[in-house]
XYZ file of C-alpha atoms in Angstrom:
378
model
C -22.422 74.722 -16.575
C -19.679 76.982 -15.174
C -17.439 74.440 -14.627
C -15.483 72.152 -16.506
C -16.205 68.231 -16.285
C -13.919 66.537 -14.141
C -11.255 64.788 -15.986
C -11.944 61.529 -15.009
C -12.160 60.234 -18.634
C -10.196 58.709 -20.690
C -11.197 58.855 -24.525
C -14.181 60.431 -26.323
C -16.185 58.699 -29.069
C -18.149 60.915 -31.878
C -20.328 59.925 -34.207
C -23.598 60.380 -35.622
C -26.503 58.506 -36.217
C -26.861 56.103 -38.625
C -23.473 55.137 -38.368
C -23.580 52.089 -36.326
C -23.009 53.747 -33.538
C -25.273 51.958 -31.312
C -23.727 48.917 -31.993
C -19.867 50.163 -31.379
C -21.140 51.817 -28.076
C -22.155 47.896 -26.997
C -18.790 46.438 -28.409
C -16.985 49.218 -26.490
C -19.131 48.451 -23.586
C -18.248 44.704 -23.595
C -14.632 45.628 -23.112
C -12.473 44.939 -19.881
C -12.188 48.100 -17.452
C -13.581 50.175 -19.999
C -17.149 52.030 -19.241
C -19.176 54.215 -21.566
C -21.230 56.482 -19.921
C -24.094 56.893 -19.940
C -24.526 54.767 -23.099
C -27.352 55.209 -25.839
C -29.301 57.779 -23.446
C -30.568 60.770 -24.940
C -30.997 64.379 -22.724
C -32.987 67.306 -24.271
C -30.379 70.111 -23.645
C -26.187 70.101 -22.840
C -27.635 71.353 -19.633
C -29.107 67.830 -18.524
C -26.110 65.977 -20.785
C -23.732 68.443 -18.245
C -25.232 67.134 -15.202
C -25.434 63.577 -15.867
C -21.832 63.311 -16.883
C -20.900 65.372 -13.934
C -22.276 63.152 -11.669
C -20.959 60.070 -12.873
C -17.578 61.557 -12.983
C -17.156 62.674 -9.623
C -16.669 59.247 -8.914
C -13.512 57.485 -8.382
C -13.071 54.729 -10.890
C -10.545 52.749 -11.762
C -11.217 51.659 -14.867
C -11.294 53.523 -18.300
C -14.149 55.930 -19.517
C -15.314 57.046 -22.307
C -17.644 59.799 -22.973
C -20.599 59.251 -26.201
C -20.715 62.356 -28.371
C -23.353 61.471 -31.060
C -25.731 64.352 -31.995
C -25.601 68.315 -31.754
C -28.917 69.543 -32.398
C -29.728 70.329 -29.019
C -29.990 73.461 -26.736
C -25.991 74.616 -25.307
C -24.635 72.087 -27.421
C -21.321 74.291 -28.085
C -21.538 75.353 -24.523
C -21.604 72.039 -23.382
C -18.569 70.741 -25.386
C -16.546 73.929 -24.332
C -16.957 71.784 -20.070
C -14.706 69.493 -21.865
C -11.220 70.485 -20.553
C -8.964 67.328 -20.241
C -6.639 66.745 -23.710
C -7.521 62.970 -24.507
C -7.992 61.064 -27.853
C -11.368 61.134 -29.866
C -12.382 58.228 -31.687
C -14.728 58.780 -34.327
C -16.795 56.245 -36.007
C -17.936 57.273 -40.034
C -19.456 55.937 -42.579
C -20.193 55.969 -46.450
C -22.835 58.863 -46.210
C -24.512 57.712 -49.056
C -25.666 54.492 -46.941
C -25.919 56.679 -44.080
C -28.975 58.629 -45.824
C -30.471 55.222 -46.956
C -29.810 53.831 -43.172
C -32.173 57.049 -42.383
C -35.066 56.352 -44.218
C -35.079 52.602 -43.361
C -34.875 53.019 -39.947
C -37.644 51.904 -37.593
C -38.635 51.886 -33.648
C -40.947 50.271 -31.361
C -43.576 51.629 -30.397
C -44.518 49.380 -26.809
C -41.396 47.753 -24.987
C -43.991 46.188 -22.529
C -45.317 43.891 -25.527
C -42.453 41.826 -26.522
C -43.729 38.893 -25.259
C -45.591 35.349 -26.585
C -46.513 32.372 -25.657
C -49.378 31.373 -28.860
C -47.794 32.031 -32.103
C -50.909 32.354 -33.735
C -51.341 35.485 -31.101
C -48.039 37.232 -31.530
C -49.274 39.888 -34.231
C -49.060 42.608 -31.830
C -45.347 41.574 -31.598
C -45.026 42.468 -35.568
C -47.272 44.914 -35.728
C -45.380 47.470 -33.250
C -43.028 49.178 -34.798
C -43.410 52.221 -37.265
C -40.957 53.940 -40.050
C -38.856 57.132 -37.868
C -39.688 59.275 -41.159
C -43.184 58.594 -42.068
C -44.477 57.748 -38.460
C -46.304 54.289 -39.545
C -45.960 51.207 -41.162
C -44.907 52.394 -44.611
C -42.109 52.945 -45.872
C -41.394 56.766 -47.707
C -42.374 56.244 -51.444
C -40.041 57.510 -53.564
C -41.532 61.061 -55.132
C -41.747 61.571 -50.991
C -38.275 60.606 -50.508
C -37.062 62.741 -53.488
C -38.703 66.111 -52.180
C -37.638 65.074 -48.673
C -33.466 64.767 -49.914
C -34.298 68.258 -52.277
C -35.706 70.118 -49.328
C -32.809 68.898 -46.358
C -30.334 71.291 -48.547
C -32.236 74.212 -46.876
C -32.099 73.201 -43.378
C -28.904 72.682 -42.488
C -28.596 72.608 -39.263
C -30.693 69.154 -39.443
C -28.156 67.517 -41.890
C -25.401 68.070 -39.647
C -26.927 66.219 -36.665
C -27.014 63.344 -39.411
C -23.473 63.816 -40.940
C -21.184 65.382 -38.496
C -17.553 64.931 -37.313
C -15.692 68.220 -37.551
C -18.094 69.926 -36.078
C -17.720 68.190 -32.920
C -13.722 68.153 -33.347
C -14.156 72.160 -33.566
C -16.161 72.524 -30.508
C -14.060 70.508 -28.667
C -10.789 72.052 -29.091
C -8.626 70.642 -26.959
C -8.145 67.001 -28.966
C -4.891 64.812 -28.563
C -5.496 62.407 -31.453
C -8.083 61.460 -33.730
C -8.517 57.621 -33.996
C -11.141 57.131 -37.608
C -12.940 53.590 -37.374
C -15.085 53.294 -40.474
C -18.012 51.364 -40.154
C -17.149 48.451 -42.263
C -14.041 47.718 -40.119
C -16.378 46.442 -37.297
C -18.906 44.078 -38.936
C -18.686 40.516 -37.329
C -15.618 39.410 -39.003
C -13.289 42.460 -38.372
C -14.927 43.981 -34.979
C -12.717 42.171 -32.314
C -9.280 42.942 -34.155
C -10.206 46.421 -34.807
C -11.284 46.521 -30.970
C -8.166 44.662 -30.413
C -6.434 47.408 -32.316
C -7.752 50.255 -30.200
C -7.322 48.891 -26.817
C -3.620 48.869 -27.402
C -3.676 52.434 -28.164
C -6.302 53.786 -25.523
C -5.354 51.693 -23.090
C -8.778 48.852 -22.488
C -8.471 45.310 -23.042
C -10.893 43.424 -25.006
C -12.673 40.364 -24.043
C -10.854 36.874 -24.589
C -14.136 35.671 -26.159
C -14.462 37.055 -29.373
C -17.965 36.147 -29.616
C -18.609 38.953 -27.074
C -17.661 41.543 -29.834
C -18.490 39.853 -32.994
C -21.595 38.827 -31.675
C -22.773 42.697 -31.532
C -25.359 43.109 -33.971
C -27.837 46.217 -34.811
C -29.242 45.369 -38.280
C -32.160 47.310 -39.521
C -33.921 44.298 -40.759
C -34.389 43.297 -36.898
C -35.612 46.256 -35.922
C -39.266 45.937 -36.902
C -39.706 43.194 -33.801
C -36.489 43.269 -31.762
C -36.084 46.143 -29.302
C -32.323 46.686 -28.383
C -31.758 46.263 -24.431
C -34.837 44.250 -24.105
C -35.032 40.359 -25.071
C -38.684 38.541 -26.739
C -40.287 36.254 -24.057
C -41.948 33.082 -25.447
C -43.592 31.139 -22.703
C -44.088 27.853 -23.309
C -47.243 26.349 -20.589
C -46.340 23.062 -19.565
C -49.400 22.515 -17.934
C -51.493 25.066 -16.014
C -49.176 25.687 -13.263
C -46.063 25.576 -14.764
C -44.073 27.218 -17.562
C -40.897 27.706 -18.977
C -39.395 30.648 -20.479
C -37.292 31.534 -23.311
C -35.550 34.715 -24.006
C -34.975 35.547 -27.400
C -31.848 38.740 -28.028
C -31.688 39.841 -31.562
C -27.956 39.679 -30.418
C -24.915 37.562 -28.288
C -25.825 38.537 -24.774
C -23.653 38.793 -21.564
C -26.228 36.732 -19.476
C -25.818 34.071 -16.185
C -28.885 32.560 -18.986
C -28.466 29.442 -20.060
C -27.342 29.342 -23.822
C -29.743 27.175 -26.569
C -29.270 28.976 -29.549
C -27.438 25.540 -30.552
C -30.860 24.273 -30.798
C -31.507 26.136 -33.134
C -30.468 26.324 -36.773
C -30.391 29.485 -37.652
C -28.441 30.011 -40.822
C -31.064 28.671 -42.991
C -32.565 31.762 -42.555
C -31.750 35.290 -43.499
C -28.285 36.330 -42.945
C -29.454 39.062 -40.303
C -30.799 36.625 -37.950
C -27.569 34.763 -37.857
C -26.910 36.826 -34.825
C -30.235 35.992 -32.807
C -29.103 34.467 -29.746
C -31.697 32.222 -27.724
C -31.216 31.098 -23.869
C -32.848 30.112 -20.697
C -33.082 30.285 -17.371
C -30.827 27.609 -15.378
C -33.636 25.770 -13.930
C -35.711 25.464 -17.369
C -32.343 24.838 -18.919
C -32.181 21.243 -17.318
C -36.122 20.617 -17.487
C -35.710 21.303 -21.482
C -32.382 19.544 -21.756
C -33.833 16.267 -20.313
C -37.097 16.067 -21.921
C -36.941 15.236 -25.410
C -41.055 15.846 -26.113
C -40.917 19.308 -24.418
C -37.729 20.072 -26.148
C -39.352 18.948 -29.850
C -42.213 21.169 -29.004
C -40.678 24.235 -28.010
C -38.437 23.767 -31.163
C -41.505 23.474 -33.501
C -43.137 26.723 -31.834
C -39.915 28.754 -32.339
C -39.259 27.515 -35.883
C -42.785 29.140 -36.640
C -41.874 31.905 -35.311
C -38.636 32.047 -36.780
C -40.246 31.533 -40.197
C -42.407 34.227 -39.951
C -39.650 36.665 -39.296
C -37.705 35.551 -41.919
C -41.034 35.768 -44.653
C -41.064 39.731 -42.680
C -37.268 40.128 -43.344
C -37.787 39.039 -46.939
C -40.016 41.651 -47.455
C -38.344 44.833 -45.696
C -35.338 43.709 -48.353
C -37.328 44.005 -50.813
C -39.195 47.766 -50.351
C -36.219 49.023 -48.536
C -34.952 51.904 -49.758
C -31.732 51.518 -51.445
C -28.200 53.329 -52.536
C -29.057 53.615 -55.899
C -32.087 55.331 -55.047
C -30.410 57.746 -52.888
C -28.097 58.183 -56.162
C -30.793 58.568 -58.258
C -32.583 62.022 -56.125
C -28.547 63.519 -56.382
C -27.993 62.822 -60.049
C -31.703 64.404 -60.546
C -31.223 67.611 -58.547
C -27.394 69.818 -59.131
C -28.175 72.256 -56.516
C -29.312 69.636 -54.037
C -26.152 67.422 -55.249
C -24.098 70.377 -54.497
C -25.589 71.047 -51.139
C -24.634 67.686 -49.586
C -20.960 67.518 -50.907
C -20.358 70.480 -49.913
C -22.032 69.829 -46.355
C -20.025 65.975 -46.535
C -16.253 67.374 -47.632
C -16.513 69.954 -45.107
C -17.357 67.204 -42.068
C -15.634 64.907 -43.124
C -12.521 67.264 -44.555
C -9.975 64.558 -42.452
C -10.954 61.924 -44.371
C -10.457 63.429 -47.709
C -7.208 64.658 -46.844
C -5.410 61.612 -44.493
C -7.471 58.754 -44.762
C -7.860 58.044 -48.404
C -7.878 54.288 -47.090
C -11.132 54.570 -45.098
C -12.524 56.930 -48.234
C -11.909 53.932 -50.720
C -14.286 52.248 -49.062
C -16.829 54.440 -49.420
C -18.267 52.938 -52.954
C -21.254 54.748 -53.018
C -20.261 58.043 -52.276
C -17.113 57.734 -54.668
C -20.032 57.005 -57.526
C -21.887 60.197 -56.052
C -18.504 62.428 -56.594
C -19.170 60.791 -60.380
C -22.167 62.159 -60.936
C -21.180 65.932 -62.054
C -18.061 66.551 -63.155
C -16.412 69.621 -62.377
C -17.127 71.579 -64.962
C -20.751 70.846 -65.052
């Protein structure tokens, strides 16, 4: 890393996690001539992040790119940021911290990609049984004494809490900033992401889509997470007879696909608002095999609706022992020093906010009821 990145980029994005980051980096990456690189890919050290960017800049392009800054607790990070030499815009996605620490303690993985596949749905359990809770490694969710001592003890590693809530910190260590572009998260849920896309493209310079759908169709919900894995789709396989199948893929959001779309089929909002984004399609060929055969059609719809139950009863339940805001609150209004701790950690990172975007900070309901909890005296 002795030399700078080529400047053969256009606009950064920084964030952190928990955020909805994930999701903005796909509604970025469903723009016109606009590519983020190396999207949602994590490297150990700035040393490997270095290289990887290097190489895909050294390549002429002519459309826009934009470079994903998301976490700094890794080996050179400051190093690394210093390669970045070209003045350009930042844009940097927040939101409410107080539902950012909830979002943390709700959030779960998958453990096997290779599994997300069906064609019984009386033999799909290992489908729901593969994912586990990031903070207690299994199936159960932190109880709340754990999650108490677990908030009390982050105020003494800081480092850690700033990978979580971070913005300045990246705007220090990359010095050489042009403008600072704040999209809170709440600006790009499904009704407001394609304007506020809109909005940006005119100033950075990408087009979006003329289908909204592409962009409000973008969906990374926590309550999906315990089944659906993000780049890869569910596979039900419906046996015709024993030489012959068809197959449907099932995305846990709107999909860019040559895949035949059914999700019409489908009626999906009588169930849970977060699987009003599931989006369910074929392949061409099964497309007019389904489309023509009423009895196959009726059966495959009666499968899926069983499965569509079941994660709706599993939704149902993660709403209800998920951990909340208010329990968040509760830990802070328990604890002064630990209170204490994370404003101070929050007004420091997020010092822009407070001072020019009062509009983006009045949305922040939870964390305007934290500020309430000691008053200033106290």
């Amino acid at each position: 890393m002795n030399l700078p990145l080529p400047d053969r980029y256009d606009f950064i994005f920084i964030s952190s996690h928990g955020t909805g980051e994930k999701a903005f980096q796909e509604m970025l990456a469903r723009c016109d001539n606009l590519k983020i690189l190396q999207k949602n890919k994590w490297y150990d050290n700035g040393r490997d992040r270095y290289k990887a960017f290097y190489s895909d800049l050294i390549v002429n392009d002519i459309t826009k790119r934009c470079i994903p800054i998301i976490e700094c607790n890794f080996p050179y990070y400051k190093r690394y940021l210093h390669m970045f030499n070209k003045k350009v815009s930042l844009v940097c996605l927040t939101r409410d911290p107080i539902k950012m620490v909830a979002s943390t303690y709700n959030y779960k993985m998958i453990r096997d990609k290779n599994i997300l596949h069906f064609s019984n749905i009386n033999e799909n359990n290992d489908i729901f049984n593969n994912f586990f809770y990031s903070t207690t490694n299994s199936q159960s969710i932190i109880d709340l004494t754990d999650l108490k001592k677990r908030i009390v003890h982050q105020r003494t590693i800081t480092d850690n809490m700033r990978f979580t809530y971070i913005a300045k910190t990246h705007i220090k260590n990359l010095r050489n900033v042009e403008r600072i572009y704040y999209v809170d998260s709440s600006e790009i849920n499904p009704s407001k992401g394609y304007l506020k896309l809109k909005q940006l493209g005119e100033n950075l310079g990408f087009e979006v889509p003329m289908n909204n759908a592409l962009i409000d169709g973008v969906n990374f919900t926590h309550f999906l997470r315990f089944i659906f894995d993000i780049d890869k789709p569910i596979v039900y396989i419906h046996y015709l007879d024993h030489n012959s199948s068809l197959k449907i893929f099932i995305y846990h959001m709107y999909q860019v696909t040559q895949k035949k779309d059914i999700t019409y089929l489908f009626n999906l909002q009588q169930y849970d608002k977060a699987m009003h984004s599931i989006f369910i399609c074929s392949e061409a060929k099964d497309y007019d095999i389904l489309i023509k055969n009423n009895e196959i059609q009726e059966e495959i719809y009666n499968k899926l609706s069983l499965f569509f139950n079941k994660i709706n009863d599993y939704i149902d339940l993660l709403r209800k022992i998920s951990i909340n805001e208010d329990d968040i609150l509760k830990v802070y209004s328990e604890d002064k020093q630990t209170y204490t701790a994370f404003r101070e950690l929050i007004e420091y990172e997020f010092e822009d906010i407070f001072k020019k975007k009062i509009d983006i900070l009045e949305k922040w309901k939870y964390y305007l009821r934290f500020m309430k909890l000691y008053s200033k005296g106290d």
